[in-house]
């Protein structure tokens, strides 16, 4: 079997055949001149004492390459002994037919990196081309990590990588850094620059930076239907020839033009596209002279990094880019180059009397304007008129906030009331299944585990699937329509008052769906302190995992005031987040002012297919939890509640036996041991165990209650809500195992606020770079939850 790998990954004694040579400038030219070309056999001979460099045999001579250089050469490893012997003995370049035999077509691979501005439709194109199901949102920060997709087309295997949206390739924001590091460390054969055709001038600025990099680029003119709808005309073929980059109109939403785009990528990859040529984006005579001097010095460096062209590095040095400075400083001649850069910057600033970065940006926009002046003809139709009309309502002083509150109230109403109907149907099915189990299986541990552990636990959680789907559908619709960016716009001043940024609002709203991607989305916030505060307060946003608990407890104990209690819980979480943000800003973090610069994309009508696909994707995740952690947790909780079995009990009365076991089980003992800590909150031992069980994942709370509040055959038809009422401590015959209205409300507040789930704790550590902040979140949130629940329980009990 043969595998495509990087040359640096092979060990002494391995033999391979060159598939591709990446890199730029002098390195690529020297390697090709030495005969390291596609189809050339290479044998790995030995490594230096420190494992770097490595000696290779190419043709009839030996050559040494550093691992960083070998990392840029993609090869097909040969494992068949006979093939290895033949290749080493001949050393001749293999033809494509032989390569196909040896590499099993592995060389026919195109690695494509999707790069573009936020809201340009990268992820939509990624989904339609690769068949993936990534979330598409009409606001900045949806894609905060690289997503990969694979598919075959016209004899090639395409490896698509959807990179975060970025306006440039500077090192200012986390997205820009991520994209820069990807282009530095990974070997993308083609950069697919996705451009919003309805906003060409702004989007093409990123294209000019890709041209500076001297990489093979193809432009996808996405949303071309919007350009046509406005009556605009674009000679994209002439524009492509002018800038040396092929252009293809596409409509990612429908898939129009995607096949032609892939054909263009193949032609560019094979070097057969006539439009491909390297051009220089003119920066003016004075700036070009300074760039030329830096390029000459950079080319003299033997250790110059090969992933970026010298021109790109020279321009970034003049801009004062920190990442480029760090890269050059590590060179042997780095100090001298940076000193020359400082002299050139001072000279240019004295001449132009303005910032170098501003001058470079102005020249690049001048280049774009000149190119569009010859190829673009604007139409007479009024553009974005509907967006302005809708913004007059959505962002007005009078209606902006009431509209937002009304939308959120509608989402909660739909989640609870509309979801109640399918929830009742599923709940009836679960109850019937439990009754059948009791009826047809013989009494014993197996029947009890299936009926009380699996059906009672997992079934108690799966009934809330409709509520989860409705909530995610509504949030997805808001994101896709572009309204989420308006919500951030109107909330910026309020966020500023608590020491945060308007962009913090988007991750916080996303937290209503799931805290984990919401915390990851905080990368879009440029300010380090604002990003950290946003991450730490995000767990107070009530995620969908808590939703089944709310629906269960609110529907059981507060059905007449369900909407008010529902909204009150979410507002409580928001209030605690606000208080925490204020405390963190005043105590641990200095004031950190950052400008509120955020694109407000045009409103778009989300497609039903996209919204349903995203909604069902979340539903799949929820169902997978049913068969994984929740199933395991349900069986574990049942076993701890079922054992030990008293040996002296032979009573066949299921109810009496169940009562005896529950009051002597391992779980009962654990609950009794922990209950004193939570007893002031009105918790009984069952509520305590459920809360503790919910630490790994909040969905487990309901499954635990489902196991603990199971009954015998006589009550198998009853729902979990009915069993909670039957075990209500307010009734005259109730035990101290029941919930009262006060303890139920206290329980809800505690579940809302206490320590985040395991996945969220891990996400906090990953995004902050320290487990210290994860530990802070666990202990601080739990302390806040205890105090708030005690206050709620005390006040509610006094009132009731």
mmCIF file of C-alpha atoms in Angstrom, residues 99-387:
data_model
loop_
_atom_site.group_PDB
_atom_site.id
_atom_site.type_symbol
_atom_site.label_atom_id
_atom_site.label_comp_id
_atom_site.label_asym_id
_atom_site.label_seq_id
_atom_site.Cartn_x
_atom_site.Cartn_y
_atom_site.Cartn_z
ATOM 1 C CA UNK A 99 2.761 7.183 -10.975
ATOM 2 C CA UNK A 100 -0.874 6.150 -11.021
ATOM 3 C CA UNK A 101 0.153 2.529 -10.548
ATOM 4 C CA UNK A 102 2.581 3.253 -7.719
ATOM 5 C CA UNK A 103 0.592 5.964 -5.992
ATOM 6 C CA UNK A 104 -2.829 4.358 -6.456
ATOM 7 C CA UNK A 105 -3.996 7.720 -7.854
ATOM 8 C CA UNK A 106 -2.935 9.395 -4.608
ATOM 9 C CA UNK A 107 -1.039 12.085 -6.535
ATOM 10 C CA UNK A 108 -4.311 13.258 -8.091
ATOM 11 C CA UNK A 109 -5.181 15.247 -5.015
ATOM 12 C CA UNK A 110 -5.869 18.969 -4.862
ATOM 13 C CA UNK A 111 -5.709 20.661 -1.477
ATOM 14 C CA UNK A 112 -7.930 23.754 -1.587
ATOM 15 C CA UNK A 113 -8.047 26.452 1.091
ATOM 16 C CA UNK A 114 -11.197 28.595 1.116
ATOM 17 C CA UNK A 115 -10.360 32.163 2.118
ATOM 18 C CA UNK A 116 -12.597 35.201 2.098
ATOM 19 C CA UNK A 117 -14.235 38.001 4.034
ATOM 20 C CA UNK A 118 -16.870 37.276 6.668
ATOM 21 C CA UNK A 119 -20.331 36.880 5.125
ATOM 22 C CA UNK A 120 -18.944 36.144 1.651
ATOM 23 C CA UNK A 121 -20.503 32.655 1.582
ATOM 24 C CA UNK A 122 -17.404 30.502 2.083
ATOM 25 C CA UNK A 123 -19.142 27.960 4.254
ATOM 26 C CA UNK A 124 -22.123 27.797 1.875
ATOM 27 C CA UNK A 125 -19.750 27.021 -0.980
ATOM 28 C CA UNK A 126 -17.905 24.529 1.226
ATOM 29 C CA UNK A 127 -21.185 22.767 2.014
ATOM 30 C CA UNK A 128 -22.507 22.658 -1.534
ATOM 31 C CA UNK A 129 -19.198 21.425 -2.964
ATOM 32 C CA UNK A 130 -18.166 18.909 -0.330
ATOM 33 C CA UNK A 131 -21.594 17.833 0.898
ATOM 34 C CA UNK A 132 -20.701 18.839 4.446
ATOM 35 C CA UNK A 133 -23.220 20.179 6.940
ATOM 36 C CA UNK A 134 -21.393 23.070 8.558
ATOM 37 C CA UNK A 135 -23.430 25.915 9.991
ATOM 38 C CA UNK A 136 -23.869 28.939 7.757
ATOM 39 C CA UNK A 137 -24.554 32.262 9.466
ATOM 40 C CA UNK A 138 -25.017 35.778 8.100
ATOM 41 C CA UNK A 139 -22.672 37.488 10.559
ATOM 42 C CA UNK A 140 -18.986 37.560 11.432
ATOM 43 C CA UNK A 141 -17.467 34.768 13.460
ATOM 44 C CA UNK A 142 -19.432 31.696 12.401
ATOM 45 C CA UNK A 143 -16.358 29.828 11.162
ATOM 46 C CA UNK A 144 -13.803 30.106 13.950
ATOM 47 C CA UNK A 145 -11.738 27.071 13.089
ATOM 48 C CA UNK A 146 -10.685 25.174 9.990
ATOM 49 C CA UNK A 147 -13.285 22.695 8.748
ATOM 50 C CA UNK A 148 -12.355 20.010 6.244
ATOM 51 C CA UNK A 149 -14.368 18.234 3.556
ATOM 52 C CA UNK A 150 -13.428 15.654 0.928
ATOM 53 C CA UNK A 151 -15.006 14.721 -2.374
ATOM 54 C CA UNK A 152 -14.085 13.452 -5.836
ATOM 55 C CA UNK A 153 -14.604 15.306 -9.068
ATOM 56 C CA UNK A 154 -13.365 14.665 -12.597
ATOM 57 C CA UNK A 155 -10.705 12.173 -11.505
ATOM 58 C CA UNK A 156 -9.361 14.282 -8.645
ATOM 59 C CA UNK A 157 -9.799 14.062 -4.909
ATOM 60 C CA UNK A 158 -10.503 17.543 -3.544
ATOM 61 C CA UNK A 159 -9.554 18.305 0.050
ATOM 62 C CA UNK A 160 -11.447 21.474 0.996
ATOM 63 C CA UNK A 161 -10.505 23.493 4.083
ATOM 64 C CA UNK A 162 -12.921 26.224 5.162
ATOM 65 C CA UNK A 163 -10.847 28.852 6.987
ATOM 66 C CA UNK A 164 -12.201 31.633 9.235
ATOM 67 C CA UNK A 165 -13.484 34.744 7.522
ATOM 68 C CA UNK A 166 -10.936 37.561 7.513
ATOM 69 C CA UNK A 167 -10.718 41.008 5.957
ATOM 70 C CA UNK A 168 -6.933 40.865 5.493
ATOM 71 C CA UNK A 169 -3.855 38.793 6.261
ATOM 72 C CA UNK A 170 -2.520 41.027 9.005
ATOM 73 C CA UNK A 171 -1.818 39.720 12.524
ATOM 74 C CA UNK A 172 -4.432 41.812 14.310
ATOM 75 C CA UNK A 173 -7.381 39.529 14.983
ATOM 76 C CA UNK A 174 -7.398 35.816 15.940
ATOM 77 C CA UNK A 175 -8.966 34.954 12.568
ATOM 78 C CA UNK A 176 -6.176 36.707 10.662
ATOM 79 C CA UNK A 177 -3.529 34.968 12.745
ATOM 80 C CA UNK A 178 -5.175 31.607 12.223
ATOM 81 C CA UNK A 179 -5.339 32.010 8.435
ATOM 82 C CA UNK A 180 -1.741 33.291 8.284
ATOM 83 C CA UNK A 181 -0.482 30.357 10.334
ATOM 84 C CA UNK A 182 -2.416 27.914 8.171
ATOM 85 C CA UNK A 183 -0.919 29.316 4.963
ATOM 86 C CA UNK A 184 2.519 29.215 6.591
ATOM 87 C CA UNK A 185 2.345 25.668 7.949
ATOM 88 C CA UNK A 186 0.094 23.839 5.483
ATOM 89 C CA UNK A 187 0.579 23.149 1.798
ATOM 90 C CA UNK A 188 -2.501 24.361 -0.044
ATOM 91 C CA UNK A 189 -2.268 23.690 -3.777
ATOM 92 C CA UNK A 190 -4.928 26.237 -4.636
ATOM 93 C CA UNK A 191 -6.345 29.144 -2.645
ATOM 94 C CA UNK A 192 -10.016 29.534 -3.470
ATOM 95 C CA UNK A 193 -10.699 33.196 -2.731
ATOM 96 C CA UNK A 194 -14.452 33.526 -2.190
ATOM 97 C CA UNK A 195 -15.566 37.062 -3.046
ATOM 98 C CA UNK A 196 -18.968 38.637 -2.446
ATOM 99 C CA UNK A 197 -19.852 39.806 -5.948
ATOM 100 C CA UNK A 198 -22.221 42.416 -4.528
ATOM 101 C CA UNK A 199 -19.364 44.044 -2.571
ATOM 102 C CA UNK A 200 -16.386 43.738 -4.904
ATOM 103 C CA UNK A 201 -14.176 46.653 -3.896
ATOM 104 C CA UNK A 202 -14.002 45.697 -0.203
ATOM 105 C CA UNK A 203 -13.618 41.965 -0.848
ATOM 106 C CA UNK A 204 -10.841 42.360 -3.421
ATOM 107 C CA UNK A 205 -8.536 43.959 -0.837
ATOM 108 C CA UNK A 206 -7.875 40.485 0.571
ATOM 109 C CA UNK A 207 -7.234 39.308 -2.994
ATOM 110 C CA UNK A 208 -4.410 41.844 -3.365
ATOM 111 C CA UNK A 209 -2.691 40.307 -0.334
ATOM 112 C CA UNK A 210 -2.998 36.837 -1.823
ATOM 113 C CA UNK A 211 -1.447 38.208 -5.033
ATOM 114 C CA UNK A 212 1.442 39.573 -2.931
ATOM 115 C CA UNK A 213 1.931 36.056 -1.545
ATOM 116 C CA UNK A 214 2.439 34.732 -5.089
ATOM 117 C CA UNK A 215 0.180 31.745 -4.505
ATOM 118 C CA UNK A 216 -2.027 29.989 -7.033
ATOM 119 C CA UNK A 217 -5.447 31.604 -6.573
ATOM 120 C CA UNK A 218 -8.874 31.129 -8.117
ATOM 121 C CA UNK A 219 -11.667 33.594 -7.345
ATOM 122 C CA UNK A 220 -15.241 32.422 -6.765
ATOM 123 C CA UNK A 221 -17.551 35.378 -7.403
ATOM 124 C CA UNK A 222 -20.252 34.270 -4.997
ATOM 125 C CA UNK A 223 -23.778 35.726 -4.741
ATOM 126 C CA UNK A 224 -23.572 36.666 -8.406
ATOM 127 C CA UNK A 225 -27.359 36.662 -8.557
ATOM 128 C CA UNK A 226 -27.423 39.716 -6.273
ATOM 129 C CA UNK A 227 -25.080 41.567 -8.618
ATOM 130 C CA UNK A 228 -27.356 40.774 -11.573
ATOM 131 C CA UNK A 229 -30.480 41.657 -9.609
ATOM 132 C CA UNK A 230 -29.113 45.166 -9.045
ATOM 133 C CA UNK A 231 -28.527 45.589 -12.764
ATOM 134 C CA UNK A 232 -24.725 45.685 -12.423
ATOM 135 C CA UNK A 233 -22.477 44.408 -15.201
ATOM 136 C CA UNK A 234 -19.041 42.881 -14.623
ATOM 137 C CA UNK A 235 -16.592 41.681 -17.258
ATOM 138 C CA UNK A 236 -15.120 39.139 -14.876
ATOM 139 C CA UNK A 237 -13.022 37.476 -17.566
ATOM 140 C CA UNK A 238 -11.239 40.735 -18.375
ATOM 141 C CA UNK A 239 -10.837 41.494 -14.659
ATOM 142 C CA UNK A 240 -9.342 38.064 -14.077
ATOM 143 C CA UNK A 241 -6.833 38.546 -16.906
ATOM 144 C CA UNK A 242 -5.947 41.969 -15.553
ATOM 145 C CA UNK A 243 -5.045 40.774 -12.049
ATOM 146 C CA UNK A 244 -3.733 37.353 -13.150
ATOM 147 C CA UNK A 245 -6.353 35.369 -11.234
ATOM 148 C CA UNK A 246 -9.126 33.308 -12.902
ATOM 149 C CA UNK A 247 -12.663 34.330 -11.864
ATOM 150 C CA UNK A 248 -15.825 32.206 -11.931
ATOM 151 C CA UNK A 249 -19.346 33.443 -11.044
ATOM 152 C CA UNK A 250 -21.144 31.119 -8.634
ATOM 153 C CA UNK A 251 -24.289 31.048 -6.526
ATOM 154 C CA UNK A 252 -23.328 28.819 -3.616
ATOM 155 C CA UNK A 253 -26.858 28.858 -2.244
ATOM 156 C CA UNK A 254 -28.153 26.945 -5.273
ATOM 157 C CA UNK A 255 -24.957 25.358 -6.587
ATOM 158 C CA UNK A 256 -24.973 27.299 -9.853
ATOM 159 C CA UNK A 257 -21.483 27.592 -11.362
ATOM 160 C CA UNK A 258 -19.811 25.202 -8.891
ATOM 161 C CA UNK A 259 -18.824 22.632 -11.548
ATOM 162 C CA UNK A 260 -17.248 25.336 -13.706
ATOM 163 C CA UNK A 261 -15.415 26.586 -10.624
ATOM 164 C CA UNK A 262 -13.993 23.117 -9.932
ATOM 165 C CA UNK A 263 -12.935 22.793 -13.581
ATOM 166 C CA UNK A 264 -11.098 26.114 -13.260
ATOM 167 C CA UNK A 265 -9.380 24.918 -10.085
ATOM 168 C CA UNK A 266 -8.176 21.806 -11.926
ATOM 169 C CA UNK A 267 -6.927 23.848 -14.898
ATOM 170 C CA UNK A 268 -5.065 26.203 -12.569
ATOM 171 C CA UNK A 269 -3.606 23.283 -10.635
ATOM 172 C CA UNK A 270 -2.382 21.659 -13.856
ATOM 173 C CA UNK A 271 -0.908 24.961 -15.059
ATOM 174 C CA UNK A 272 -3.210 25.108 -18.083
ATOM 175 C CA UNK A 273 -5.275 28.241 -17.357
ATOM 176 C CA UNK A 274 -4.332 31.157 -19.590
ATOM 177 C CA UNK A 275 -5.351 33.870 -17.090
ATOM 178 C CA UNK A 276 -2.824 32.803 -14.454
ATOM 179 C CA UNK A 277 0.151 35.133 -14.211
ATOM 180 C CA UNK A 278 1.961 36.962 -11.437
ATOM 181 C CA UNK A 279 1.296 40.698 -11.224
ATOM 182 C CA UNK A 280 2.514 43.299 -8.766
ATOM 183 C CA UNK A 281 -0.088 45.439 -7.048
ATOM 184 C CA UNK A 282 1.552 48.822 -7.471
ATOM 185 C CA UNK A 283 2.133 50.708 -4.220
ATOM 186 C CA UNK A 284 3.521 53.886 -5.763
ATOM 187 C CA UNK A 285 7.117 54.670 -6.774
ATOM 188 C CA UNK A 286 8.457 55.587 -3.320
ATOM 189 C CA UNK A 287 6.877 52.597 -1.569
ATOM 190 C CA UNK A 288 7.955 50.238 -4.358
ATOM 191 C CA UNK A 289 11.555 51.433 -4.017
ATOM 192 C CA UNK A 290 11.503 50.629 -0.292
ATOM 193 C CA UNK A 291 9.899 47.228 -0.945
ATOM 194 C CA UNK A 292 12.557 46.445 -3.564
ATOM 195 C CA UNK A 293 15.390 47.147 -1.108
ATOM 196 C CA UNK A 294 13.879 44.839 1.486
ATOM 197 C CA UNK A 295 13.254 42.105 -1.095
ATOM 198 C CA UNK A 296 16.902 42.198 -2.161
ATOM 199 C CA UNK A 297 18.059 41.796 1.440
ATOM 200 C CA UNK A 298 15.549 39.036 2.164
ATOM 201 C CA UNK A 299 16.666 37.049 -0.886
ATOM 202 C CA UNK A 300 20.222 37.098 0.422
ATOM 203 C CA UNK A 301 19.124 35.167 3.553
ATOM 204 C CA UNK A 302 19.886 31.469 3.267
ATOM 205 C CA UNK A 303 17.378 30.647 5.997
ATOM 206 C CA UNK A 304 14.578 32.764 4.584
ATOM 207 C CA UNK A 305 11.199 31.161 5.295
ATOM 208 C CA UNK A 306 9.969 29.531 2.101
ATOM 209 C CA UNK A 307 6.206 29.622 2.713
ATOM 210 C CA UNK A 308 5.762 33.339 1.965
ATOM 211 C CA UNK A 309 7.126 35.283 -0.977
ATOM 212 C CA UNK A 310 9.799 37.926 -0.210
ATOM 213 C CA UNK A 311 7.535 40.661 -1.584
ATOM 214 C CA UNK A 312 4.737 39.756 0.825
ATOM 215 C CA UNK A 313 7.159 39.687 3.779
ATOM 216 C CA UNK A 314 8.710 43.021 2.739
ATOM 217 C CA UNK A 315 5.307 44.743 2.569
ATOM 218 C CA UNK A 316 4.275 43.314 5.931
ATOM 219 C CA UNK A 317 7.548 44.505 7.483
ATOM 220 C CA UNK A 318 6.857 48.029 6.278
ATOM 221 C CA UNK A 319 3.367 47.802 7.765
ATOM 222 C CA UNK A 320 4.891 46.850 11.126
ATOM 223 C CA UNK A 321 3.329 43.397 11.133
ATOM 224 C CA UNK A 322 4.400 41.624 14.339
ATOM 225 C CA UNK A 323 4.267 38.094 12.893
ATOM 226 C CA UNK A 324 6.595 39.012 10.026
ATOM 227 C CA UNK A 325 8.945 40.829 12.382
ATOM 228 C CA UNK A 326 9.190 37.741 14.567
ATOM 229 C CA UNK A 327 9.870 35.531 11.553
ATOM 230 C CA UNK A 328 12.638 37.820 10.241
ATOM 231 C CA UNK A 329 14.175 38.370 13.671
ATOM 232 C CA UNK A 330 14.945 34.649 13.843
ATOM 233 C CA UNK A 331 17.084 34.883 10.701
ATOM 234 C CA UNK A 332 20.834 35.243 10.965
ATOM 235 C CA UNK A 333 20.635 38.611 9.204
ATOM 236 C CA UNK A 334 17.330 39.517 10.871
ATOM 237 C CA UNK A 335 18.583 42.395 13.003
ATOM 238 C CA UNK A 336 20.183 44.115 10.013
ATOM 239 C CA UNK A 337 17.010 43.707 7.935
ATOM 240 C CA UNK A 338 14.829 45.169 10.677
ATOM 241 C CA UNK A 339 17.201 48.118 11.055
ATOM 242 C CA UNK A 340 16.925 48.755 7.313
ATOM 243 C CA UNK A 341 13.139 48.483 7.618
ATOM 244 C CA UNK A 342 13.113 51.132 10.361
ATOM 245 C CA UNK A 343 15.165 53.511 8.226
ATOM 246 C CA UNK A 344 12.871 53.005 5.242
ATOM 247 C CA UNK A 345 9.720 53.491 7.343
ATOM 248 C CA UNK A 346 11.073 56.733 8.796
ATOM 249 C CA UNK A 347 11.971 57.991 5.321
ATOM 250 C CA UNK A 348 8.534 57.153 3.908
ATOM 251 C CA UNK A 349 6.663 58.683 6.827
ATOM 252 C CA UNK A 350 8.663 61.898 6.495
ATOM 253 C CA UNK A 351 7.807 62.034 2.792
ATOM 254 C CA UNK A 352 4.115 61.165 2.953
ATOM 255 C CA UNK A 353 3.293 62.531 6.419
ATOM 256 C CA UNK A 354 0.975 59.605 7.033
ATOM 257 C CA UNK A 355 0.975 56.111 8.468
ATOM 258 C CA UNK A 356 2.642 53.485 6.252
ATOM 259 C CA UNK A 357 -0.216 50.996 6.634
ATOM 260 C CA UNK A 358 -2.720 53.657 5.562
ATOM 261 C CA UNK A 359 -0.596 54.523 2.536
ATOM 262 C CA UNK A 360 -0.312 50.869 1.469
ATOM 263 C CA UNK A 361 -4.064 50.343 1.927
ATOM 264 C CA UNK A 362 -4.810 53.474 -0.100
ATOM 265 C CA UNK A 363 -2.587 52.308 -2.963
ATOM 266 C CA UNK A 364 -4.170 48.852 -2.966
ATOM 267 C CA UNK A 365 -7.671 50.300 -3.036
ATOM 268 C CA UNK A 366 -6.487 52.561 -5.850
ATOM 269 C CA UNK A 367 -5.364 49.481 -7.784
ATOM 270 C CA UNK A 368 -8.763 47.849 -7.191
ATOM 271 C CA UNK A 369 -10.664 50.980 -8.206
ATOM 272 C CA UNK A 370 -8.643 51.254 -11.415
ATOM 273 C CA UNK A 371 -9.297 47.626 -12.322
ATOM 274 C CA UNK A 372 -13.039 47.916 -11.636
ATOM 275 C CA UNK A 373 -13.275 51.185 -13.579
ATOM 276 C CA UNK A 374 -12.423 49.231 -16.734
ATOM 277 C CA UNK A 375 -14.523 46.130 -16.053
ATOM 278 C CA UNK A 376 -17.482 47.046 -13.820
ATOM 279 C CA UNK A 377 -20.604 48.978 -14.771
ATOM 280 C CA UNK A 378 -23.009 49.762 -11.899
ATOM 281 C CA UNK A 379 -26.729 49.461 -12.621
ATOM 282 C CA UNK A 380 -29.460 51.976 -12.046
ATOM 283 C CA UNK A 381 -31.435 49.918 -9.542
ATOM 284 C CA UNK A 382 -31.458 51.016 -5.925
ATOM 285 C CA UNK A 383 -29.378 48.531 -3.935
ATOM 286 C CA UNK A 384 -30.100 47.298 -0.431
ATOM 287 C CA UNK A 385 -33.335 49.282 -0.220
ATOM 288 C CA UNK A 386 -35.051 46.486 1.675
ATOM 289 C CA UNK A 387 -32.136 46.325 4.111
#
